[in-house]
CSV table of C-alpha atoms and ligand atoms in Angstrom, one decimal:
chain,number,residue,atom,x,y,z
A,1,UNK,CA,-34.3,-60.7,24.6
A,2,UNK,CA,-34.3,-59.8,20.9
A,3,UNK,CA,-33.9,-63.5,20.5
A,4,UNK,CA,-36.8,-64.9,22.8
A,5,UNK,CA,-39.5,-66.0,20.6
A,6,UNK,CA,-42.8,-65.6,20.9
A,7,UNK,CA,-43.8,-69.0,21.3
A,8,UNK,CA,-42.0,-68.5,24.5
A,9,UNK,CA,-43.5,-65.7,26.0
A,10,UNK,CA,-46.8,-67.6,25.1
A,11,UNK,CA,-44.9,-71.1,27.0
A,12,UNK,CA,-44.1,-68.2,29.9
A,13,UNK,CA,-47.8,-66.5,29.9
A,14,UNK,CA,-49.6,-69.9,30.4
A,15,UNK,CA,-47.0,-71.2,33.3
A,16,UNK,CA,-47.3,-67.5,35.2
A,17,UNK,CA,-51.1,-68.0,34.8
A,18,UNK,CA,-51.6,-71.3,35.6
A,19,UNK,CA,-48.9,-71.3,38.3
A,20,UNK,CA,-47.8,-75.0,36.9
A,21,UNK,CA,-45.5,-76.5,34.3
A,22,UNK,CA,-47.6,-79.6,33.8
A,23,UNK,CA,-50.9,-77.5,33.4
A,24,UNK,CA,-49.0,-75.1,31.2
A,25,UNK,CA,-48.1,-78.1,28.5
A,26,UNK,CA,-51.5,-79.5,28.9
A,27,UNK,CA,-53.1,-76.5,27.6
A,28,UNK,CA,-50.6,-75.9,25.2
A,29,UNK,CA,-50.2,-79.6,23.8
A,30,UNK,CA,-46.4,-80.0,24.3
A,31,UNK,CA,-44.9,-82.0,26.0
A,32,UNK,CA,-43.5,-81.2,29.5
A,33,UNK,CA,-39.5,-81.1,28.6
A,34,UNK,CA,-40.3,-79.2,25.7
A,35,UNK,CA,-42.1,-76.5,28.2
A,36,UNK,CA,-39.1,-76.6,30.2
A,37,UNK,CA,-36.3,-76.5,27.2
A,38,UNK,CA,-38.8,-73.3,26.0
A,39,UNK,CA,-38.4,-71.8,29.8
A,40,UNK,CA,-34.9,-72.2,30.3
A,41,UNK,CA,-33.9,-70.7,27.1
A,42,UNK,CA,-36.2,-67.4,27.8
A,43,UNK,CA,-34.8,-67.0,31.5
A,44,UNK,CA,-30.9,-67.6,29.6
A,45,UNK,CA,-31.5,-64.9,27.3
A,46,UNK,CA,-32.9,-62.8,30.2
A,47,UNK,CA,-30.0,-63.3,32.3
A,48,UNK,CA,-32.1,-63.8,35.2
A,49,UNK,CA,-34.6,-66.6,37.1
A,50,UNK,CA,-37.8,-66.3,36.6
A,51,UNK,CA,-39.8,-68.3,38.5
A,52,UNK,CA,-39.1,-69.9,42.0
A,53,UNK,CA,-39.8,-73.2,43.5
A,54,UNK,CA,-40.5,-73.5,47.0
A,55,UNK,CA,-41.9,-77.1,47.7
A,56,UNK,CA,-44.6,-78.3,45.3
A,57,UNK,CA,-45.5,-74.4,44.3
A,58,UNK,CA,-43.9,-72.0,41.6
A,59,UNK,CA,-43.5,-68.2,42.2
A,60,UNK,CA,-42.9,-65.7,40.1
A,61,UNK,CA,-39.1,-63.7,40.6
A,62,UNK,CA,-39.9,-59.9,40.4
A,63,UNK,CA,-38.5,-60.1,37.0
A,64,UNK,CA,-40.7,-62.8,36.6
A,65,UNK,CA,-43.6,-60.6,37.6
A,66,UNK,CA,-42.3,-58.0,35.6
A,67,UNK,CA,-42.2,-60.3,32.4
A,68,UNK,CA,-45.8,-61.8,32.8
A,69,UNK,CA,-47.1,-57.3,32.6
A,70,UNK,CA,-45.5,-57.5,29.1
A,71,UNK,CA,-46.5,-60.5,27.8
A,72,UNK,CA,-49.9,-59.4,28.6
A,73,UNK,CA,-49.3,-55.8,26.9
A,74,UNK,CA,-47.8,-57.7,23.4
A,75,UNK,CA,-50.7,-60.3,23.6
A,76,UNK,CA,-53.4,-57.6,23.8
A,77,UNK,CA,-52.0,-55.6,21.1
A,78,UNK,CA,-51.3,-58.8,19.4
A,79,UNK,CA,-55.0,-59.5,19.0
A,80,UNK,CA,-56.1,-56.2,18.3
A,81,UNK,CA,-53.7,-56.5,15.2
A,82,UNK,CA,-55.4,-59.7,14.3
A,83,UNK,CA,-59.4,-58.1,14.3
A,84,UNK,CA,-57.4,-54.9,12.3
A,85,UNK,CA,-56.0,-57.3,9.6
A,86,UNK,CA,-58.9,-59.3,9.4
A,87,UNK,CA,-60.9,-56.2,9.1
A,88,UNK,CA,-58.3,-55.6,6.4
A,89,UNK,CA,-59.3,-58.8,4.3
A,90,UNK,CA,-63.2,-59.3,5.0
A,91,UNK,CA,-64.6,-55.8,6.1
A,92,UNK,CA,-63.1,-53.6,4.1
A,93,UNK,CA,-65.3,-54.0,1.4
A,94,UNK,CA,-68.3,-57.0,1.2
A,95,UNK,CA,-72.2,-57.4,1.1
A,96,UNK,CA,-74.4,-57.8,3.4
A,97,UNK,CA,-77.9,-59.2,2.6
A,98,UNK,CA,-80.9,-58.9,5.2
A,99,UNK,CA,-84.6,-60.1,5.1
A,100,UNK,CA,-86.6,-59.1,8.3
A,101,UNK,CA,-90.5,-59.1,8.7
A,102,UNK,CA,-92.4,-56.2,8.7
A,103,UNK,CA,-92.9,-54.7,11.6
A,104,UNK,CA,-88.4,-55.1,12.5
A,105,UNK,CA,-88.0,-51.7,10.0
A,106,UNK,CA,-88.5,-49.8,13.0
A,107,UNK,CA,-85.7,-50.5,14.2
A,108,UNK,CA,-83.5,-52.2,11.9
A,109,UNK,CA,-82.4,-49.8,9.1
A,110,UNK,CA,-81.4,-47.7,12.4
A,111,UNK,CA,-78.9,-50.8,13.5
A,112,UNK,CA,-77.9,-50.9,10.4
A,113,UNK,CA,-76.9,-47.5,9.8
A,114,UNK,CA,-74.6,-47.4,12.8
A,115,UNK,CA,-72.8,-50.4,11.8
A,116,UNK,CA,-71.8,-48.5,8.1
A,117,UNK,CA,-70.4,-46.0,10.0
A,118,UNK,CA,-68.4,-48.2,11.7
A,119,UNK,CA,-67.7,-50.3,8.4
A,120,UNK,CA,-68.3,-47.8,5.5
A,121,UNK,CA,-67.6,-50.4,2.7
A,122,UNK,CA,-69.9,-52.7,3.1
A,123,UNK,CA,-73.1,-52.7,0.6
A,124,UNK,CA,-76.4,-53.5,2.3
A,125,UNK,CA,-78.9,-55.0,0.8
A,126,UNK,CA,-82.6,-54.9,3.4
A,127,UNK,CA,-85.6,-57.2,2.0
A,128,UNK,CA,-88.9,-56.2,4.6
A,129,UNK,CA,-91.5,-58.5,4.3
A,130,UNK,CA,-93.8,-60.5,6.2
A,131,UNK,CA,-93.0,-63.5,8.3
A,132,UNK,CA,-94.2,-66.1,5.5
A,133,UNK,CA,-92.3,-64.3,3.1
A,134,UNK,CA,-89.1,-64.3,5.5
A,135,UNK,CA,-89.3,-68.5,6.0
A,136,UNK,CA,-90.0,-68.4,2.7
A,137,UNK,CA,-86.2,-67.0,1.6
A,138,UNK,CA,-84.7,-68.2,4.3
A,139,UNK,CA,-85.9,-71.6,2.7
A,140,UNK,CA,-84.1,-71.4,-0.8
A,141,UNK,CA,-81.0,-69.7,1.3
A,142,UNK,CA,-81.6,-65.9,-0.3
A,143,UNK,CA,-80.1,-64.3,2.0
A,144,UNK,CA,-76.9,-63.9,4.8
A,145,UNK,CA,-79.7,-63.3,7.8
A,146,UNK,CA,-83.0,-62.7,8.8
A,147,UNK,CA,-84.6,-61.2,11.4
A,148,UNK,CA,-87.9,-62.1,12.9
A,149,UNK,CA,-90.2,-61.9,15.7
A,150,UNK,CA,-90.6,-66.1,16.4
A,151,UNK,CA,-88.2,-69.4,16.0
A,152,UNK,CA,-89.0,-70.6,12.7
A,153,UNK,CA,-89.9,-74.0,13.4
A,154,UNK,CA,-90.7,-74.3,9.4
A,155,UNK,CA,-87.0,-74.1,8.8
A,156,UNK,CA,-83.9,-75.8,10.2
A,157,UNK,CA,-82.6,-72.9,12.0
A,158,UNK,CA,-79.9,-71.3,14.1
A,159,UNK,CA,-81.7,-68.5,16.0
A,160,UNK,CA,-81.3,-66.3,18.9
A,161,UNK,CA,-83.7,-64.0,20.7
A,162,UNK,CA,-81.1,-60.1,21.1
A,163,UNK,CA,-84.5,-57.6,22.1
A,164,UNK,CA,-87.8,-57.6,23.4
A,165,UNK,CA,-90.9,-57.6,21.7
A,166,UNK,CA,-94.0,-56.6,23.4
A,167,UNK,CA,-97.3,-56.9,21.8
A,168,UNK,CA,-100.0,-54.1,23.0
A,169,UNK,CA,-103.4,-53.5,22.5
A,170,UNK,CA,-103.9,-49.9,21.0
A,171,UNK,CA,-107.4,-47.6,20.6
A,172,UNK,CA,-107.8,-44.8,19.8
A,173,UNK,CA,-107.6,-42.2,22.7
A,174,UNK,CA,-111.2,-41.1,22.5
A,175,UNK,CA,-111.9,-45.0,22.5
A,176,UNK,CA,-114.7,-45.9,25.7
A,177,UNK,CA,-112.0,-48.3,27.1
A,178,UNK,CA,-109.0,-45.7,26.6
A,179,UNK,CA,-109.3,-45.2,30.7
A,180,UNK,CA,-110.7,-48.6,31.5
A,181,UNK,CA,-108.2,-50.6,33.8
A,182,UNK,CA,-107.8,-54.2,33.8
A,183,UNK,CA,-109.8,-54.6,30.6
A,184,UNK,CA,-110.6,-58.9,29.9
A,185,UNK,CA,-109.5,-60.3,26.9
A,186,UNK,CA,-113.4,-61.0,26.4
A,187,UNK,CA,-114.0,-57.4,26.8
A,188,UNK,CA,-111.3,-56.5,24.4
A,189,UNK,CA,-113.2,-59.7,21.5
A,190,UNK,CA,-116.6,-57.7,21.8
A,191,UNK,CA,-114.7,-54.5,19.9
A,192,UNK,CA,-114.1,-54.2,16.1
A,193,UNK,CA,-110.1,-55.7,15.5
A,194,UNK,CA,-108.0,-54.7,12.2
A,195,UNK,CA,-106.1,-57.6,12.0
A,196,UNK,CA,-102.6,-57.8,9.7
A,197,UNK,CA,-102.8,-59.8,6.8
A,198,UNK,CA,-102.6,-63.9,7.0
A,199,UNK,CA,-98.7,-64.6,7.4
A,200,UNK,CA,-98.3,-61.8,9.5
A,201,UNK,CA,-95.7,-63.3,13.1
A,202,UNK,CA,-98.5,-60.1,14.6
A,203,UNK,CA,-101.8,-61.4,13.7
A,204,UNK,CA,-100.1,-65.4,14.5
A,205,UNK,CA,-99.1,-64.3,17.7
A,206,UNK,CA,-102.4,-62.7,18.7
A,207,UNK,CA,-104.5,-65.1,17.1
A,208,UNK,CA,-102.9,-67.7,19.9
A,209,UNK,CA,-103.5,-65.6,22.6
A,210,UNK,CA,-107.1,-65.3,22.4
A,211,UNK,CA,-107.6,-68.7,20.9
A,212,UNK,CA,-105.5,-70.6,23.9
A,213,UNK,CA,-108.8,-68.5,26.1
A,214,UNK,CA,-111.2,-70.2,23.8
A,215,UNK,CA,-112.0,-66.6,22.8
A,216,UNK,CA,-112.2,-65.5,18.6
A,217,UNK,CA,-111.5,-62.0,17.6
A,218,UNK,CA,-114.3,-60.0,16.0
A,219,UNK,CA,-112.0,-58.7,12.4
A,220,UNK,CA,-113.4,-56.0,10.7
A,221,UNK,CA,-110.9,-55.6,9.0
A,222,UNK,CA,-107.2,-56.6,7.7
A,223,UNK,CA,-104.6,-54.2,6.6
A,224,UNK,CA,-100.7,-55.1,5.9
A,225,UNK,CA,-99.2,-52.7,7.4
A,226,UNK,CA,-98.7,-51.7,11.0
A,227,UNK,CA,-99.1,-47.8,9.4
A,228,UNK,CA,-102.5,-48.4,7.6
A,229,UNK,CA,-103.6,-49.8,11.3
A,230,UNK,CA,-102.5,-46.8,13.2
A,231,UNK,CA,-104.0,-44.6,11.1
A,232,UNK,CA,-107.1,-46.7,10.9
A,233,UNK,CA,-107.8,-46.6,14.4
A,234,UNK,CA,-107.2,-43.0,14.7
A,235,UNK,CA,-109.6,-43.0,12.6
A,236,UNK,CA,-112.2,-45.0,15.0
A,237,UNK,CA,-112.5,-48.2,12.8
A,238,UNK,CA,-111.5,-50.3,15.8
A,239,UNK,CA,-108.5,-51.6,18.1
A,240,UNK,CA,-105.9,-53.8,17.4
A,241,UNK,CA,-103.0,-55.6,18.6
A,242,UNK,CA,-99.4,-54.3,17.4
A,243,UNK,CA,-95.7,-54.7,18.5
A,244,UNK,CA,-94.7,-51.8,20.6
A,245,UNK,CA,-92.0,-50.7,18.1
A,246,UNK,CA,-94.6,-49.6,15.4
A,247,UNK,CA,-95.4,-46.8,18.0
A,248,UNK,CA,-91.2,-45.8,17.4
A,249,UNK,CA,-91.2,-44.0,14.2
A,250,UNK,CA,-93.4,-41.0,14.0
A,251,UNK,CA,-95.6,-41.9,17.1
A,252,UNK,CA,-99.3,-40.2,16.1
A,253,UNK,CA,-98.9,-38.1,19.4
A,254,UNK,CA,-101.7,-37.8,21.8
A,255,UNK,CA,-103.9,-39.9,19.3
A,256,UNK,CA,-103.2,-43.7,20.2
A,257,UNK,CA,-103.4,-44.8,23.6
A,258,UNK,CA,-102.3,-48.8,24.8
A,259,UNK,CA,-105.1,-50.4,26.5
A,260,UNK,CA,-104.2,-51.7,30.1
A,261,UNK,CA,-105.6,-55.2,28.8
A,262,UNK,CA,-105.0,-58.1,31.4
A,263,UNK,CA,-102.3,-60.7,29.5
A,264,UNK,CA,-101.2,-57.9,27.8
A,265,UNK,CA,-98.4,-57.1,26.5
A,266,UNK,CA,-97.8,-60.5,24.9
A,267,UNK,CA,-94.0,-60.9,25.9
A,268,UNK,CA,-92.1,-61.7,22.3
A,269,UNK,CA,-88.5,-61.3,21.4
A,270,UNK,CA,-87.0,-60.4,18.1
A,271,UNK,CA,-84.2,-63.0,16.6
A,272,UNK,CA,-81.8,-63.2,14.2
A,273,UNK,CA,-81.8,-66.3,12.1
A,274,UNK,CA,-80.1,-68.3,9.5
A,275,UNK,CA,-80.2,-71.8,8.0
A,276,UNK,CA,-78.6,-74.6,9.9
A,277,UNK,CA,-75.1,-75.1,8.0
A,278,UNK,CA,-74.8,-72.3,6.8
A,279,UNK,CA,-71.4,-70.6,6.4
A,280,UNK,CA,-71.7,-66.8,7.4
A,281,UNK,CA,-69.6,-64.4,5.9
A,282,UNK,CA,-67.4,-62.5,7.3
A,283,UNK,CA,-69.6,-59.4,7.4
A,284,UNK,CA,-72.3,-61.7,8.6
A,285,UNK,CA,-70.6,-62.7,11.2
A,286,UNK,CA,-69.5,-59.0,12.2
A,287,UNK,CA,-72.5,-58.0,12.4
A,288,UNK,CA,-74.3,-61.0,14.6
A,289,UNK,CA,-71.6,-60.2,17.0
A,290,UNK,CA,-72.4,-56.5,16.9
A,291,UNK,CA,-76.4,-57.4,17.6
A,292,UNK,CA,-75.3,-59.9,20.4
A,293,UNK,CA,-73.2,-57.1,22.3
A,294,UNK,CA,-75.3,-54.2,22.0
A,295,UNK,CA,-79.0,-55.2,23.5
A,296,UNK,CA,-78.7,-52.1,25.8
A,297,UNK,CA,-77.7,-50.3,22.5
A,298,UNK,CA,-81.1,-51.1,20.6
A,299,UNK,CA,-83.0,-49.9,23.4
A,300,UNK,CA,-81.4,-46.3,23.4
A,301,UNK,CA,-81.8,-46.0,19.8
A,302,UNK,CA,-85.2,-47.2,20.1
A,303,UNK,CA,-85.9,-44.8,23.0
A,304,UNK,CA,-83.8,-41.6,20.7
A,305,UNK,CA,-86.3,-42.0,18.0
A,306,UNK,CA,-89.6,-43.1,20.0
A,307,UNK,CA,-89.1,-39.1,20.7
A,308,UNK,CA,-91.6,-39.5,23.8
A,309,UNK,CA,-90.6,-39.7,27.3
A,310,UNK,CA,-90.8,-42.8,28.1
A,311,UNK,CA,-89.5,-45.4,26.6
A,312,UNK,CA,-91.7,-48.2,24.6
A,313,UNK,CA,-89.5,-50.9,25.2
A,314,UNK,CA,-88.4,-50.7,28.2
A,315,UNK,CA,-89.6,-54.0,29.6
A,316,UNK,CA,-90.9,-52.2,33.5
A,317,UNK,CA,-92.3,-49.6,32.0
A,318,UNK,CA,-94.7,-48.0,34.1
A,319,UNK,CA,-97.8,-49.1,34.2
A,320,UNK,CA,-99.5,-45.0,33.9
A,321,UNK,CA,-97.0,-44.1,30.9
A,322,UNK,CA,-98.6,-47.6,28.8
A,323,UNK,CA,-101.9,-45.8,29.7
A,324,UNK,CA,-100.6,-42.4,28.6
A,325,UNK,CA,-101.5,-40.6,25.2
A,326,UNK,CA,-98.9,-41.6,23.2
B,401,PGA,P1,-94.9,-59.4,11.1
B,401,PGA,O1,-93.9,-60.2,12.1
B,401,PGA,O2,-94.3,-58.0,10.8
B,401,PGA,O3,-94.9,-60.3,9.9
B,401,PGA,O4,-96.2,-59.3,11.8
B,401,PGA,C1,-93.6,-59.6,13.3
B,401,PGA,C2,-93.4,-60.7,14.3
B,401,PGA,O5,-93.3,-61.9,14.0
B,401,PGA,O6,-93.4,-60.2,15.5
């Protein structure tokens, strides 16, 4: 056995699998007598058959069977050895350079600080800035990725959508249409709006909603940052429209409330997002993979810090907790 190669145990895996010779050396582009030569020097050095032929079908001999629960066992620890090693070469130590728009720091320095615990060495470097901005650096290539709240079209891009991103409208709780249901989009154009500044993905976003209604919002006034908003409508200078993550980090309790405004909430997705042809580093890589397999993870985090029963992002949320004080 000491003598069997691995190259036949792989020869042996793909033949127990596939339950053919001919299918084996198709996937493994050898010929067929080489498959067989590979096969009979394995079940030699075993000292016993390994597969049985009873008409046109193979079956696996009990020590056949027997075999195939090994190579399985070697093969999985084989590739957990290979992510280890390459760990060992690319993660150990590296860079990692974001650019996200604004309103994506609620909930990405949290992402990030989960994946340096699970990769201390790596040196992250976070850019928050507006959507223009963003395009703008993801234009002269600044940066490994970027996350933002639409598909650049500006830009030759590879991007995918990995978490909701609703868009509410918000008042202030003492607001006349804080217990108003089924508010129209009209209704909501007669109030005073603090926009975001021009380049804002926010204000774009819900600048087309009211304009695909032939409807124009009445600004009173434009801030640039989701912050300066909150606090300017607790403060009664109007409503405005505002990803629900900006109510995720220190939530004003009991002072906003989301409007139940029909349309509403604009349905939006966050992506990640880099320049067609790029080459991602290592790290960059790692760390798409980790945002692709943990959507279910961004949520819980989301939900930890939002601090507030229900959950903000939740995409059935219930209808009475949007209406809620927040
Ligand atoms: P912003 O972008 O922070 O620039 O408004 C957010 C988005 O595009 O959803």
């Amino acid at each position: 056995m000491r003598h069997s190669t691995l190259r036949q145990l792989e020869v042996f895996e793909a033949i127990a699998r596939l339950k053919s010779f001919t299918r084996a050396a198709e996937e493994l582009f050898l010929t067929q007598p080489t498959v067989s030569m590979q096969i009979k020097k394995l079940t030699d050095e075993i000292g016993l058959p390994l597969f049985e032929q009873v008409g046109k079908k193979i079956y696996l001999t009990d020590a056949g069977q027997e075999l195939y629960r090994t190579c399985l066992g070697i093969f999985e620890h084989f590739s957990h050895f290979e992510m280890v090693a390459s760990n060992m070469k690319g993660l150990k130590s590296g860079k990692l350079k974001l650019a996200v728009v604004t309103t994506a720091k609620y909930f990405t320095p949290r992402l990030l600080g989960m994946f340096c615990q699970q990769y201390p060495g790596i040196d992250i470097s976070l850019q928050v800035t507006n959507r223009e901005r963003v395009l703008e650096r993801m234009a002269d290539n600044r940066d490994d990725l970027y996350i933002l709240g639409q598909v650049p079209k500006e830009v030759d891009a590879v991007a995918q959508a990995f978490l909701e991103n609703p868009l509410v409208v918000l008042a202030s709780v003492n607001h006349p249409l804080a217990q108003k249901k089924k508010i129209t989009p009209k209704r909501i154009t007669e109030e005073p709006f603090i926009s975001r500044e021009p380049g804002s993905g926010t204000r774009m976003a819900t600048e087309r909603f009211f304009s695909d209604k032939g409807l124009r919002l009445k600004i009173r006034m434009e801030l640039g940052s989701n912050e300066a908003i909150k606090q300017a409508i607790i403060g009664g200078l109007g409503i405005s429209v505002l990803s629900r993550h900006t109510l995720a980090l220190d939530a004003p309790t009991g002072q906003l409330v989301v409007l139940d405004v029909q349309g509403f909430p604009i349905d939006r997705h966050w992506y990640y997002a880099y320049p067609s042809g790029k080459q991602l580093s290592i790290v960059a890589q790692t760390f798409l993979e980790y945002l692709q397999q943990a959507p279910q993870l961004l949520v819980d985090i989301s939900c930890h810090y939002a601090n507030i029963g229900h959950c903000p992002l939740l995409p059935d949320g219930n209808k009475e907790s949007f209406c809620n004080r927040l």
